[in-house]
PDB file of C-alpha atoms in Angstrom:
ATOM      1  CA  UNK C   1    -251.962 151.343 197.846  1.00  0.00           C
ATOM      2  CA  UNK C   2    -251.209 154.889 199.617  1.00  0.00           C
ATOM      3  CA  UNK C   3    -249.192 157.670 197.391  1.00  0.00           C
ATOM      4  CA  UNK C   4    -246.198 156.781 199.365  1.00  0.00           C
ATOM      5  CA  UNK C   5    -246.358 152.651 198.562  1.00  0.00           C
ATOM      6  CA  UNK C   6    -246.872 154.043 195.184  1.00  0.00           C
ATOM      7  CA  UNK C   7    -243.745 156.149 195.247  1.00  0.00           C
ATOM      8  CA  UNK C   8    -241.364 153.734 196.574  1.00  0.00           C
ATOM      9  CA  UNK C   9    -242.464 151.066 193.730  1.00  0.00           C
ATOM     10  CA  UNK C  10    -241.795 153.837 191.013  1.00  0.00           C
ATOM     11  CA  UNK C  11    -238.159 154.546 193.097  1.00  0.00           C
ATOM     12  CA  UNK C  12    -237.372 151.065 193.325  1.00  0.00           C
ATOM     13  CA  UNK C  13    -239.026 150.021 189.401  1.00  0.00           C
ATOM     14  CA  UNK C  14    -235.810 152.498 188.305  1.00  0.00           C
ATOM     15  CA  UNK C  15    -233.033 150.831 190.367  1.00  0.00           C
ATOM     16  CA  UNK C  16    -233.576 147.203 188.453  1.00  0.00           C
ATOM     17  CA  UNK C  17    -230.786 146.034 186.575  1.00  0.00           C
ATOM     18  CA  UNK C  18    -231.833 144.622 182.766  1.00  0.00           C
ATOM     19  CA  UNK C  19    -232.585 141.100 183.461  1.00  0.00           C
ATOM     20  CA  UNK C  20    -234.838 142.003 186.646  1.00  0.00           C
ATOM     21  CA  UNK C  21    -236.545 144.374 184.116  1.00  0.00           C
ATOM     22  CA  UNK C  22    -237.041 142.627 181.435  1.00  0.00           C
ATOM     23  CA  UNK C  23    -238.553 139.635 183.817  1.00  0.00           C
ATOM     24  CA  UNK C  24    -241.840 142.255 184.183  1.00  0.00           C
ATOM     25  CA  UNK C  25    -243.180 141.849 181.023  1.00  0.00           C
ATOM     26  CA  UNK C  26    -245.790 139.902 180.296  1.00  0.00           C
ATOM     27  CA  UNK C  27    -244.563 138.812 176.293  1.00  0.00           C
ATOM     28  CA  UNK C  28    -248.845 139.908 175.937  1.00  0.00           C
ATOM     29  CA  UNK C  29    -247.961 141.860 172.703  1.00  0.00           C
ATOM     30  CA  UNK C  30    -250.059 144.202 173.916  1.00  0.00           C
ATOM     31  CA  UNK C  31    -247.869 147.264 173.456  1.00  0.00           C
ATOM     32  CA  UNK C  32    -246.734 146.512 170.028  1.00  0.00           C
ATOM     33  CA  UNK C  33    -250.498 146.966 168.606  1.00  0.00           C
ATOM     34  CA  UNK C  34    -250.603 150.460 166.750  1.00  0.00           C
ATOM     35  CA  UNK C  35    -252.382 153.294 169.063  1.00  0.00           C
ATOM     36  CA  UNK C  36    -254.144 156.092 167.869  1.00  0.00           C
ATOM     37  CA  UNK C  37    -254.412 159.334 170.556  1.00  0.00           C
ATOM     38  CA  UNK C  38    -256.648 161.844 170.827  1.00  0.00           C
ATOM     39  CA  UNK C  39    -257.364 164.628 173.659  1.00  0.00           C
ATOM     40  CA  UNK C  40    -259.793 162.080 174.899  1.00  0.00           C
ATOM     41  CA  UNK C  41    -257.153 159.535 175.437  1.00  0.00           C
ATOM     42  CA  UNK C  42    -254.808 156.480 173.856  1.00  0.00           C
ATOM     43  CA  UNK C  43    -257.054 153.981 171.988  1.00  0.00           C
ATOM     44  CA  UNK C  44    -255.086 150.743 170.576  1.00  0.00           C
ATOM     45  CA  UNK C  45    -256.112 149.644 167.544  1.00  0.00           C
ATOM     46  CA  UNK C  46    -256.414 145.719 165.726  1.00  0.00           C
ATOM     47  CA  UNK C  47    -253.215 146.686 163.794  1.00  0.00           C
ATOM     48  CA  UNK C  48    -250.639 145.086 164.999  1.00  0.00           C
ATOM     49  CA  UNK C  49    -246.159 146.104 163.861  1.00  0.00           C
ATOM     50  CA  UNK C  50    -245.326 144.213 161.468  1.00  0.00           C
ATOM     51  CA  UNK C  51    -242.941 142.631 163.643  1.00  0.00           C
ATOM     52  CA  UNK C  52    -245.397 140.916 166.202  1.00  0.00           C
ATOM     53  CA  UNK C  53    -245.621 136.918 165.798  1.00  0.00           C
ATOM     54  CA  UNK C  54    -249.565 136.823 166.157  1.00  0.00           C
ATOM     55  CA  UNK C  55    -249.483 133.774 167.093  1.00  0.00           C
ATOM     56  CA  UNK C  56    -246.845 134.019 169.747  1.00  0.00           C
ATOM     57  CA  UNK C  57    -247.149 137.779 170.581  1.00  0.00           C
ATOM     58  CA  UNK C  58    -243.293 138.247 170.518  1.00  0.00           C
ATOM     59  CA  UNK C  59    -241.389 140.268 168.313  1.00  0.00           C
ATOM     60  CA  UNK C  60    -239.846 138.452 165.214  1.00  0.00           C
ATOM     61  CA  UNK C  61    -236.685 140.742 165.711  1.00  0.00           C
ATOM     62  CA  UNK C  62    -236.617 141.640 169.408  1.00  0.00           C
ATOM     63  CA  UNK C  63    -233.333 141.766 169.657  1.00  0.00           C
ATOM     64  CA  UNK C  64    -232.562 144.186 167.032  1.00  0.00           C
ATOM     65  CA  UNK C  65    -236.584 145.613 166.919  1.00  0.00           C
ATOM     66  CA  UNK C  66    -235.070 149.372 167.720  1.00  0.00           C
ATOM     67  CA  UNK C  67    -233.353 149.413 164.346  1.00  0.00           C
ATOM     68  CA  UNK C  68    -235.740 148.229 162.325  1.00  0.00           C
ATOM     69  CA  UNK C  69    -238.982 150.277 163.250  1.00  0.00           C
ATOM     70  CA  UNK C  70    -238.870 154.394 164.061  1.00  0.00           C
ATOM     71  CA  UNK C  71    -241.980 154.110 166.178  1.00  0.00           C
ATOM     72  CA  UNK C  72    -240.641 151.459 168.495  1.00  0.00           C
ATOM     73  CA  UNK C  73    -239.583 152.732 171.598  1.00  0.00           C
ATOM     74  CA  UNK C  74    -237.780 150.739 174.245  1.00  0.00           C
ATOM     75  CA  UNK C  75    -239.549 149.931 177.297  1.00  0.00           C
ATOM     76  CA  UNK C  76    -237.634 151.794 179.788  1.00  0.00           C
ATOM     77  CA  UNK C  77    -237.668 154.445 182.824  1.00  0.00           C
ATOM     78  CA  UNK C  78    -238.976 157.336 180.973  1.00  0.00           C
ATOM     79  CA  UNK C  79    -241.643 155.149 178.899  1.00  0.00           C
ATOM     80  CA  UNK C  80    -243.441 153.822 181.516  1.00  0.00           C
ATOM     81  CA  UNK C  81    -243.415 156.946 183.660  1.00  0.00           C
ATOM     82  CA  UNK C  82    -244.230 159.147 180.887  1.00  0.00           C
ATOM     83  CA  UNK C  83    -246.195 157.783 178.197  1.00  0.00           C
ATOM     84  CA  UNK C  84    -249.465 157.159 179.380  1.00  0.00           C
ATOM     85  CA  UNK C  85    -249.267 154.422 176.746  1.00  0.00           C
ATOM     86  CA  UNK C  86    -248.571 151.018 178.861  1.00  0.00           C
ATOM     87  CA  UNK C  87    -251.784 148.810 179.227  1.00  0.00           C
ATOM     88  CA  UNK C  88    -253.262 148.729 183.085  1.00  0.00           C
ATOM     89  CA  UNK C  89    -252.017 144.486 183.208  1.00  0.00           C
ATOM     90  CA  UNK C  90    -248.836 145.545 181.865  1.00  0.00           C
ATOM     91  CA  UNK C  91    -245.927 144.096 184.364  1.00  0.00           C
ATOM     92  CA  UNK C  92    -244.234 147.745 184.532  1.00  0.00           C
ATOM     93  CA  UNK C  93    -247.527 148.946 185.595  1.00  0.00           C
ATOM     94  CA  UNK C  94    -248.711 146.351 187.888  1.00  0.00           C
ATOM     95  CA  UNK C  95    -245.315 146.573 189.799  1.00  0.00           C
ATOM     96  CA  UNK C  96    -246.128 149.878 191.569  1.00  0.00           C
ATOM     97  CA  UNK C  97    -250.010 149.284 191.056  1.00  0.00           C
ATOM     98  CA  UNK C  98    -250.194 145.725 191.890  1.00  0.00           C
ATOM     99  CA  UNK C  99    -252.327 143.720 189.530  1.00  0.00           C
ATOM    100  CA  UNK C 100    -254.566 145.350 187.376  1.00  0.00           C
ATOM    101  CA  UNK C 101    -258.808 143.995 187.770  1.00  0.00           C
ATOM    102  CA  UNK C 102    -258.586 143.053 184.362  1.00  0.00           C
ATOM    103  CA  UNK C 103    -256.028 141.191 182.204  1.00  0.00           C
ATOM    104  CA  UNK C 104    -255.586 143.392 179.049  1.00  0.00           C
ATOM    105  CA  UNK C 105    -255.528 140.220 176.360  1.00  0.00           C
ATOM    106  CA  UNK C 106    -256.846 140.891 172.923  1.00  0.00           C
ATOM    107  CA  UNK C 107    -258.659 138.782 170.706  1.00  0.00           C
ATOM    108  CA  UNK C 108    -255.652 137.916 168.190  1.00  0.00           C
ATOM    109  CA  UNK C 109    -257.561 136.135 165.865  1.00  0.00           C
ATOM    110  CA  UNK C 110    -259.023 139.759 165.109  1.00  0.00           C
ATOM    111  CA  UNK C 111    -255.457 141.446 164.722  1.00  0.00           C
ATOM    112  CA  UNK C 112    -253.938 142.284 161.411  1.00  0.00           C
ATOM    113  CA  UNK C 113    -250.527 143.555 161.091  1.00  0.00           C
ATOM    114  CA  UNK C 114    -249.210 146.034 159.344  1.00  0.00           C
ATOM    115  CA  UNK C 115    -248.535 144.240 156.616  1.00  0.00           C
ATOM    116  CA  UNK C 116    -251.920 142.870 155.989  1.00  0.00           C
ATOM    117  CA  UNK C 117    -253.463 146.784 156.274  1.00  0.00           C
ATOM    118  CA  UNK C 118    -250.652 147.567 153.147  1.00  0.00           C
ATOM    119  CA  UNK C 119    -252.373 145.027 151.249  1.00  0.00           C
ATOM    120  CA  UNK C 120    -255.948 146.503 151.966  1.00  0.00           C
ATOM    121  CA  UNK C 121    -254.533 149.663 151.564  1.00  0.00           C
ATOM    122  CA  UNK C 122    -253.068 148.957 147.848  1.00  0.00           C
ATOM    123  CA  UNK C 123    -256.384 146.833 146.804  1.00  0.00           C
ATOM    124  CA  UNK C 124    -258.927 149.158 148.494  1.00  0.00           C
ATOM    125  CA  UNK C 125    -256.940 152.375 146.055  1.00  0.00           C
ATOM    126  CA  UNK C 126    -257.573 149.582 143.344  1.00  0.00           C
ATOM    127  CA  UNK C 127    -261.346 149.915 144.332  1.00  0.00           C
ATOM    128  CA  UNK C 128    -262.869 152.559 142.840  1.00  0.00           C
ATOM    129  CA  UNK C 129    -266.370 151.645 144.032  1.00  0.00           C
ATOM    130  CA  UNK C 130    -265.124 152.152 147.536  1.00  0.00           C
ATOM    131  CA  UNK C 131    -267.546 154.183 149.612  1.00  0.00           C
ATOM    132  CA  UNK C 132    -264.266 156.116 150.941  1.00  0.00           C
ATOM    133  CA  UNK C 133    -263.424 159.532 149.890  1.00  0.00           C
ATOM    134  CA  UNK C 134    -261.077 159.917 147.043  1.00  0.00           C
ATOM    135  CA  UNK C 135    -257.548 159.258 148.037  1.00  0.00           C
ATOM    136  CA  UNK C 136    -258.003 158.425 151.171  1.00  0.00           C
ATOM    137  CA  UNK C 137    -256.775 154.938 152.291  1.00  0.00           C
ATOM    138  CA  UNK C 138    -257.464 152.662 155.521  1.00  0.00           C
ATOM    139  CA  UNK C 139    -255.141 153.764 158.228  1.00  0.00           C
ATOM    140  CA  UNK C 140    -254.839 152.147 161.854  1.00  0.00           C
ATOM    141  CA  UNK C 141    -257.170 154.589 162.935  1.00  0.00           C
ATOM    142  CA  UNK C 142    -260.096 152.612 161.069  1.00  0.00           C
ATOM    143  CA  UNK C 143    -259.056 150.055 163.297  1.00  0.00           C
ATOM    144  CA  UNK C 144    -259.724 151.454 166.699  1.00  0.00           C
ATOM    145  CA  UNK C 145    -260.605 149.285 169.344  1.00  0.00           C
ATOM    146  CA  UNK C 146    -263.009 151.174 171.438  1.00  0.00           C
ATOM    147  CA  UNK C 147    -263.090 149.753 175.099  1.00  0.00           C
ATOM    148  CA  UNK C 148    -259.272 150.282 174.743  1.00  0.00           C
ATOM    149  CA  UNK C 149    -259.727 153.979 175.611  1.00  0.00           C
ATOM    150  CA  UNK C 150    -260.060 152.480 179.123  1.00  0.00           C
ATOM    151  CA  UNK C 151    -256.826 150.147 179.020  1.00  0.00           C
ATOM    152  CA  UNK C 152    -254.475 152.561 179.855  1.00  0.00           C
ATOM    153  CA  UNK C 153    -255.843 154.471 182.997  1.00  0.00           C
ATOM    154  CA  UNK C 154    -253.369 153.741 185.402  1.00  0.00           C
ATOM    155  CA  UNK C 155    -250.943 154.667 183.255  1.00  0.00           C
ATOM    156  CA  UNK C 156    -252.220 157.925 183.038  1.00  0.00           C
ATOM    157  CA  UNK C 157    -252.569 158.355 186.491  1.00  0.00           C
ATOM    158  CA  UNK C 158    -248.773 157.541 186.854  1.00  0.00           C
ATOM    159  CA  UNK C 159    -247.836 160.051 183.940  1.00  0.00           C
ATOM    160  CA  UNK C 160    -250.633 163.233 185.261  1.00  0.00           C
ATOM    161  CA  UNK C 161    -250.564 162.894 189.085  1.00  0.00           C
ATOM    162  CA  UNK C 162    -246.884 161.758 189.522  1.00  0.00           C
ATOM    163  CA  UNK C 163    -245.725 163.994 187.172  1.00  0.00           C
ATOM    164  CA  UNK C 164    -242.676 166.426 189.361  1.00  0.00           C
ATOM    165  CA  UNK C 165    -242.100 163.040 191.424  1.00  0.00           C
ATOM    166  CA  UNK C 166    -241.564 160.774 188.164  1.00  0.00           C
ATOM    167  CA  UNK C 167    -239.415 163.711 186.388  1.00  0.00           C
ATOM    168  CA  UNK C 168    -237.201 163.545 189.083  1.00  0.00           C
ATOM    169  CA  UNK C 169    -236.836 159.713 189.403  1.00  0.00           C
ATOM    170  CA  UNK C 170    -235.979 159.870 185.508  1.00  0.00           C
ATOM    171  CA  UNK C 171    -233.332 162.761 186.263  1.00  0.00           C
ATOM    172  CA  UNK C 172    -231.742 160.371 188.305  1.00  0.00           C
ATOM    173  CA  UNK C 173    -232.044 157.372 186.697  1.00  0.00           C
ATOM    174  CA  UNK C 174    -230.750 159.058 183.278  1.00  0.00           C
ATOM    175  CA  UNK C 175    -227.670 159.910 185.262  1.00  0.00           C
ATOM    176  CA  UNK C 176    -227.012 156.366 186.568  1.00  0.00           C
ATOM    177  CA  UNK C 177    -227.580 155.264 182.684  1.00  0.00           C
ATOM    178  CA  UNK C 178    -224.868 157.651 181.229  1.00  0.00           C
ATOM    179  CA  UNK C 179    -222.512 156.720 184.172  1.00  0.00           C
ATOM    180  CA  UNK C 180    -222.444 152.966 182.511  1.00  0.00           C
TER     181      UNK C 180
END
């Protein structure tokens, strides 16, 4: 796709009304596994919000998720444009990309959720033979999946190299939102 293709998706991705933009995602779950970041990039971790059906990867309170969790963020404008945190085969991201090379689709039989780490957390402070350091407790960070420091390039491309052309599509797009 040439810069200008590229453009007009990320022009037209802001103009969809809520139904049309919630028909691009996937439902892969993929963005409501825990990420760790680093200078060298996002890296996802097998930690999974609490809220994730594993089996289904869909949120158990989708409707109401924003209230219930302060590190979910809606899936909007801004996120998408800005993150750097949406997977390449993410719809958002395929719809001014066009599909990714590779579907992003973690093993979930190897995902915990955030409830499971609490329980390793509180047991593994019950351990004192535990080769960790004193006080220190598994995190989602002890989780990292490492190929995932690749999932997310295109993302970053769209958050580094469109970054004056994106800030302005949000500019207007935050207007249009506050006019409803």
């Amino acid at each position: 796709m040439t810069e200008n293709q590229i453009q007009e998706r990320i022009e037209k991705l802001a103009t969809l009304n809520d139904e049309q933009w919630e028909s691009l995602c996937k439902g892969c779950g993929v963005c409501c596994l825990l990420k760790h970041t680093r200078r060298a990039g996002v890296y996802y971790t097998s930690v999974a919000c609490k809220n994730l059906n594993l089996d289904t990867q869909r949120c158990r309170v989708y409707n109401t998720r924003l209230n219930h969790r302060i590190y979910c963020n809606k899936v909007n404008v801004p996120v998408v444009l800005r993150s750097g945190l949406m997977p390449n085969s993410c719809g958002y991201i395929e719809y001014i990309y066009g599909p990714a090379e590779t579907q992003i689709k973690p093993d979930y039989k190897k995902i915990i959720s955030e409830t499971e780490l609490t329980k390793m957390s509180a047991t593994s402070d019950d351990n004192n033979d535990s080769p960790r350091r004193a006080n220190t407790l598994p995190g989602p960070w002890d989780f990292v999946i490492p190929e995932s420091s690749q999932w997310c390039t295109r993302s970053i491309e769209l958050r580094d190299k469109y970054e004056k052309f994106n800030n302005d599509v949000i500019t207007r797009w935050a207007k249009k939102q506050n006019q409803h």
